[in-house]
Coordinates of C-alpha atoms and ligand atoms in Angstrom, one line a residue:
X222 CA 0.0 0.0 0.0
X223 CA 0.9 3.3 -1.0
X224 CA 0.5 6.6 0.7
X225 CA 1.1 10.3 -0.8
X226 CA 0.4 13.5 0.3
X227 CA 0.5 15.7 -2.7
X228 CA -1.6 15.8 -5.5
X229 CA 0.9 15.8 -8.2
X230 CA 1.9 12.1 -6.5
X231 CA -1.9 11.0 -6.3
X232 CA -2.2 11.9 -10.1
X233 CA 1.6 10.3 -11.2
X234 CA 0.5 6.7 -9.2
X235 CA -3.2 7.0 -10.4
X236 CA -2.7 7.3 -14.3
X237 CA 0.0 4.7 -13.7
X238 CA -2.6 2.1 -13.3
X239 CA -4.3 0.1 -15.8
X240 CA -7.2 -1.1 -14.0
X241 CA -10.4 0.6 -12.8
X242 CA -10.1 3.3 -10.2
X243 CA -12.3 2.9 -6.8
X244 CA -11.7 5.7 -4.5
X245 CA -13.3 6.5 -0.9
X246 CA -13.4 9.8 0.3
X247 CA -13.4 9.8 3.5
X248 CA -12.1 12.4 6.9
X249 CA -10.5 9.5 8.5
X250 CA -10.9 8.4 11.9
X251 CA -11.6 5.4 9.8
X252 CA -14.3 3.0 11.4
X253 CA -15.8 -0.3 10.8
X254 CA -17.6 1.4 8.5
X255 CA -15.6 2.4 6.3
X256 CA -13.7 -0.8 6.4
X257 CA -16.7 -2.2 4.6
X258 CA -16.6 1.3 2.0
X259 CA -13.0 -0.2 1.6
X260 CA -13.8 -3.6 1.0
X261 CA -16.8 -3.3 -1.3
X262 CA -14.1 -1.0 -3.3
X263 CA -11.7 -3.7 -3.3
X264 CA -14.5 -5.9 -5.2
X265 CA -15.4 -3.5 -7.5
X266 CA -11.8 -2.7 -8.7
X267 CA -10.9 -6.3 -8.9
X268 CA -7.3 -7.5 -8.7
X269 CA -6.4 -5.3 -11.5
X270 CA -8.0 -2.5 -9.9
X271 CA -6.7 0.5 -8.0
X272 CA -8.5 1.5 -4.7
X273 CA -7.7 4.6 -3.4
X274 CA -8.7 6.0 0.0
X275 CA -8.4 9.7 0.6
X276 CA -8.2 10.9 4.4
X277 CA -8.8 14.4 4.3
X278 CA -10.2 16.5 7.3
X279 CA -11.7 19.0 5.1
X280 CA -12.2 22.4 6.6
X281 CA -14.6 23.9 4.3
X282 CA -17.6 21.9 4.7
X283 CA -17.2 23.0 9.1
X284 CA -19.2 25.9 10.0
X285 CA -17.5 28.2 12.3
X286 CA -18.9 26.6 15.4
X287 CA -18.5 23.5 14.3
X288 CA -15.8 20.6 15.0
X289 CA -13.0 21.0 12.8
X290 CA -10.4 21.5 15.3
X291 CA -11.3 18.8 18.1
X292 CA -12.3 16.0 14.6
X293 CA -10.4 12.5 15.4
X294 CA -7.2 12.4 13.5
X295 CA -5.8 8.9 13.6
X296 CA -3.7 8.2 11.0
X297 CA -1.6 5.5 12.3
X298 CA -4.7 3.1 13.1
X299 CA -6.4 4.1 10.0
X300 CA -3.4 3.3 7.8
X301 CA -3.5 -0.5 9.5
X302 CA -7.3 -0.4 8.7
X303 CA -6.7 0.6 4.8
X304 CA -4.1 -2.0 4.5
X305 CA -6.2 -4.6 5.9
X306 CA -9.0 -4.1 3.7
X307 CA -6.6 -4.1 0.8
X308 CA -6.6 -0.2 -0.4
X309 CA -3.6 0.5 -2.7
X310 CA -3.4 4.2 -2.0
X311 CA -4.3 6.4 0.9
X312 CA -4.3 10.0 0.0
X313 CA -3.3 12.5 2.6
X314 CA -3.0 16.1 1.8
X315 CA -2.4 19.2 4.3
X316 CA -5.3 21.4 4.0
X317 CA -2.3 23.6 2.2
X318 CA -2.0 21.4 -0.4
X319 CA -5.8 21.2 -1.6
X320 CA -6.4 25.1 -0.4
X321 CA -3.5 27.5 -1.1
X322 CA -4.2 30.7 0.2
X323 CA -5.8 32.2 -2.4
X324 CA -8.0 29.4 -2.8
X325 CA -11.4 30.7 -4.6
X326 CA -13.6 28.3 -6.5
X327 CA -16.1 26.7 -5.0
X328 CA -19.5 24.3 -6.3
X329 CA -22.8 24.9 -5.0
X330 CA -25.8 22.3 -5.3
X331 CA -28.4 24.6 -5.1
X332 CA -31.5 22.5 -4.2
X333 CA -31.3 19.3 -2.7
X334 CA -28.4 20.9 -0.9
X335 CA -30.5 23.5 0.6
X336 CA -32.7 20.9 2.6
X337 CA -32.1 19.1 6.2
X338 CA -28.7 18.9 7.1
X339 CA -27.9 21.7 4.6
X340 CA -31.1 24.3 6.5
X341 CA -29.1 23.1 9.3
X342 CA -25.5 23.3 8.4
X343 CA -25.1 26.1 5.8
X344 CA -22.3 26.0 3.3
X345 CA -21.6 22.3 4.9
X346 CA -22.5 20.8 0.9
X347 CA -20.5 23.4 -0.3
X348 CA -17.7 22.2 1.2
X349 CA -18.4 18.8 0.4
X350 CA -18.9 19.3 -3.1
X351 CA -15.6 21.4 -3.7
X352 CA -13.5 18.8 -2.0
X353 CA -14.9 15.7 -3.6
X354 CA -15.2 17.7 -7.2
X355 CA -11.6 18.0 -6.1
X356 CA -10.9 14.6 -5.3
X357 CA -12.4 13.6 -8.7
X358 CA -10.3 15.8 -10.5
X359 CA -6.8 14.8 -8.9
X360 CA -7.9 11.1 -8.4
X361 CA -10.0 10.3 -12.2
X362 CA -11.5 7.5 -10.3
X363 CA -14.3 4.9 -12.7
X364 CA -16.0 4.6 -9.1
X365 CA -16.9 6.3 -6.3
X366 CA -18.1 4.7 -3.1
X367 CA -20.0 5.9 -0.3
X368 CA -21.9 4.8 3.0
X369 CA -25.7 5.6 3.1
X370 CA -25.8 7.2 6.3
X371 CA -24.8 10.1 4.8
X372 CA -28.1 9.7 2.4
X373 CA -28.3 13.3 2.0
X374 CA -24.4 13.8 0.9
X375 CA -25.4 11.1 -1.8
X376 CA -27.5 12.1 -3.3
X377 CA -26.1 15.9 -3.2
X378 CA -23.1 14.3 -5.2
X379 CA -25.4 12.4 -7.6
X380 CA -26.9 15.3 -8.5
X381 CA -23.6 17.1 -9.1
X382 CA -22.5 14.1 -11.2
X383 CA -25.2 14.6 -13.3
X384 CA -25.2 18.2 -13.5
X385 CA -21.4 18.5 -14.6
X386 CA -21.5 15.2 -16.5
X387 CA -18.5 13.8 -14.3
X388 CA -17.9 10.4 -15.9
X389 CA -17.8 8.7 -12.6
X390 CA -20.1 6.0 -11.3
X391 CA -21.7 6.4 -7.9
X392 CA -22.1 3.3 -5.7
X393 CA -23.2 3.3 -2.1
X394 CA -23.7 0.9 0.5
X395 CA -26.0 0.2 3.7
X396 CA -24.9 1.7 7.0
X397 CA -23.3 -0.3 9.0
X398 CA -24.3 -0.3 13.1
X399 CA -23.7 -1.3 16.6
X400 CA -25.4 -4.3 17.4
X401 CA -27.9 -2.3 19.0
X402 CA -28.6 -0.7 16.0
X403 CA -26.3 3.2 16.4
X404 CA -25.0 4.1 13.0
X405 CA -21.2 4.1 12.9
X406 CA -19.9 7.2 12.6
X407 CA -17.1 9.2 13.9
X408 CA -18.3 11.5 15.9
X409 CA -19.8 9.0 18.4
X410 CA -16.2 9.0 20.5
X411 CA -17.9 12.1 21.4
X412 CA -20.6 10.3 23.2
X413 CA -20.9 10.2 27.3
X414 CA -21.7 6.9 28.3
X415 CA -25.5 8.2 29.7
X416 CA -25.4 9.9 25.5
X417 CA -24.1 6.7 23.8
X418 CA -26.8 4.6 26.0
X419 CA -29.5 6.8 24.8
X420 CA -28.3 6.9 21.0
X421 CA -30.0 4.2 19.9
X422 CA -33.3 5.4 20.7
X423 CA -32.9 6.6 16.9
X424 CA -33.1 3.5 15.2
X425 CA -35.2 2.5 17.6
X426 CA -37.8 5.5 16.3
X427 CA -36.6 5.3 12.6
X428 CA -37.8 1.2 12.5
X429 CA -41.1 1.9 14.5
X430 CA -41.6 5.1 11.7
X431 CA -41.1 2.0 9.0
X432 CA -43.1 -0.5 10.7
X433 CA -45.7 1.9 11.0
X434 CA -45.9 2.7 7.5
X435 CA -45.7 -1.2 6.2
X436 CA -49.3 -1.5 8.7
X437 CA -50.6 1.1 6.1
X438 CA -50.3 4.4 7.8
X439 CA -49.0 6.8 5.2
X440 CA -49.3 10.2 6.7
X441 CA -46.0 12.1 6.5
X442 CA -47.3 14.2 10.1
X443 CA -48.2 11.2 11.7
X444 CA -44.8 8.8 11.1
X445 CA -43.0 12.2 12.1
X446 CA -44.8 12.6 15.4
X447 CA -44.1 8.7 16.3
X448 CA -40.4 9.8 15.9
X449 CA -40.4 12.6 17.8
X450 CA -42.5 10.4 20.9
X451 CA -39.8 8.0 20.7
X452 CA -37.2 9.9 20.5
X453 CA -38.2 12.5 23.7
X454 CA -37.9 9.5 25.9
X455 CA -34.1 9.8 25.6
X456 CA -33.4 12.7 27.8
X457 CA -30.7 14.1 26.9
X458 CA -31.7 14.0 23.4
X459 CA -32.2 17.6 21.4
X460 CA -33.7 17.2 18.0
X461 CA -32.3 19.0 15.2
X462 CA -34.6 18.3 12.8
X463 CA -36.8 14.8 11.5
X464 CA -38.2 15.1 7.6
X465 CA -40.2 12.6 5.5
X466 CA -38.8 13.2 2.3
X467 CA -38.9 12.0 -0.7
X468 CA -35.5 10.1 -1.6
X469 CA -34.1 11.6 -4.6
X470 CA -35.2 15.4 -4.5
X471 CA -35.6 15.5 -0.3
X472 CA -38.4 17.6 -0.8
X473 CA -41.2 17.5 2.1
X474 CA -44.0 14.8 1.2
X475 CA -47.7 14.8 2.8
X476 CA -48.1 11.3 2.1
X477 CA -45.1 8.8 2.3
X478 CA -44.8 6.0 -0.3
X479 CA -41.7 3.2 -1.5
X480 CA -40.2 6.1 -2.8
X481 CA -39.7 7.9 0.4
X482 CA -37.0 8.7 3.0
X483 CA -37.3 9.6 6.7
X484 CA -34.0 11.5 7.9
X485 CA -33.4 12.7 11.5
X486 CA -31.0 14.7 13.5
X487 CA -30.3 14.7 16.9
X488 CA -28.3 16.6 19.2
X489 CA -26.6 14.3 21.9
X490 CA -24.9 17.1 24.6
X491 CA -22.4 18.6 21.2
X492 CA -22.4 15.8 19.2
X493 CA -25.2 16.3 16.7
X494 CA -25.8 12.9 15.2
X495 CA -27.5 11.9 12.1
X496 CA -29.3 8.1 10.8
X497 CA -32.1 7.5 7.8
X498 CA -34.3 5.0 7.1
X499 CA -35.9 4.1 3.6
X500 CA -39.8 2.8 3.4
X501 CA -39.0 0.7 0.1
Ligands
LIG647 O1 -18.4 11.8 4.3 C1 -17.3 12.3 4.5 O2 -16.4 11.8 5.3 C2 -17.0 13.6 3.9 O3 -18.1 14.5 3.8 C3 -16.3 13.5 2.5 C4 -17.2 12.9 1.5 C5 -15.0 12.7 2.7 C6 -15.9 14.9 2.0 O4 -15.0 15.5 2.9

């Protein structure tokens, strides 16, 4: 496995290769989570193919009260985790070498961007988009993987995909969770024990929200208020916000169908977490 932390050595060792290019963005503080990112890229490059992780902490998608200075950086531990799950390439810029100071271009998604996380977090998809546009660029990967507990980051990149015709594919796969069903995620070293023993009460609202529609109760208000009952019984629980969407545009619905998403999230103390759960 090789690691670089330029871009003009992430473009030399990319083009050298002959097989398809998977990459993972990811912030490190890798997880078991994104093991299985890893590991799904592994299959889809084949042996011939080059999987490339990039561990990037990227600044521009924090908002100025945010976590940026305090996010987990663990490089040593998540270099063992890349080479267990057989990436060729971890790329590891400073924030110098992907923003020089005059840095000044940026991408906007301008509607599913605006929605949840993004009412909540403005500029966050901004940031997101400019790096992974970026990532695209140096990198020229076939595929791109990511985890579906970031639904709404997704489908923000599909849609810049297909806006700027980026001849990249976009594959995603199902979060991975605690066994008592908390979404992996980075963020939840942040957790008190009393938080992390309450987190679960998300799921826990998120499959009750599903089971309630598969027993034929279809009314976006209604699934949302069940949520918000189940998740008030965790105290220390502070929601941010819970939509029924539907699952490509995020847009509001008033009646939830196959086609629909319910997002949530929750404050914990600091630590703002986020799950999703799809009614198909
Ligand atoms: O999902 C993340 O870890 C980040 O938002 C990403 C896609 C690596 C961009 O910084």
């Amino acid at each position: 496995m090789k690691i670089t932390r330029t871009i003009s050595g992430a473009r030399r060792l990319c083009k050298a290769t002959a097989g398809p290019i998977v990459l993972v963005p990811t912030m490190g503080a890798l997880h078991a989570g994104h093991e299985a990112l890893c590991r799904q890229a592994r299959r889809i490059a084949g042996p011939n193919g080059f999987v490339v992780v990039s561990i990037f902490v990227n600044p521009t998608q924090f908002g100025p009260n945010e976590d940026l200075a305090k996010y987990p950086r663990t490089f040593d531990a998540d270099r063992a985790r890349c080479a267990a799950a057989g990436v060729d390439l971890i790329f590891h810029p400073s924030a110098a070498e992907m923003y020089p100071a005059d840095f000044s271009t940026f991408v906007d998604e301008t509607a599913v961007s605006s929605l949840l996380c993004g009412a909540s977090r403005p500029g966050h998809f901004r940031g997101v988009c400019t790096v992974v546009l970026k990532l695209f660029s140096i990198i020229a990967p076939d595929v791109a993987v990511f985890g579906e507990k970031d639904f709404q980051q997704c489908a923000v990149i599909g849609r810049m995909v297909r806006d700027l015709d980026l001849p990249i594919r976009l594959r995603t796969i199902p979060t991975v969770r605690e066994s008592d069903g908390l979404a992996l995620s980075s963020r939840n070293r942040y957790l008190t024990p009393e938080e992390r023993a309450q987190a679960p009460t998300l799921r826990r609202a998120l499959l009750e929200a599903k089971a309630a529609f598969r027993a034929g109760e279809t009314r976006a208000a209604q699934l949302r208020k069940r949520i918000l009952k189940i998740v008030s019984t965790a105290p220390l629980a502070r929601i941010d916000y819970v939509e029924v969407a539907h699952s490509q545009s995020l847009q509001p619905v008033r009646l939830a169908d196959r086609a629909t998403v319910i997002a949530l999230a929750v404050f914990f103390g600091k630590t703002r977490l986020i799950d999703n759960i799809l009614l198909k």
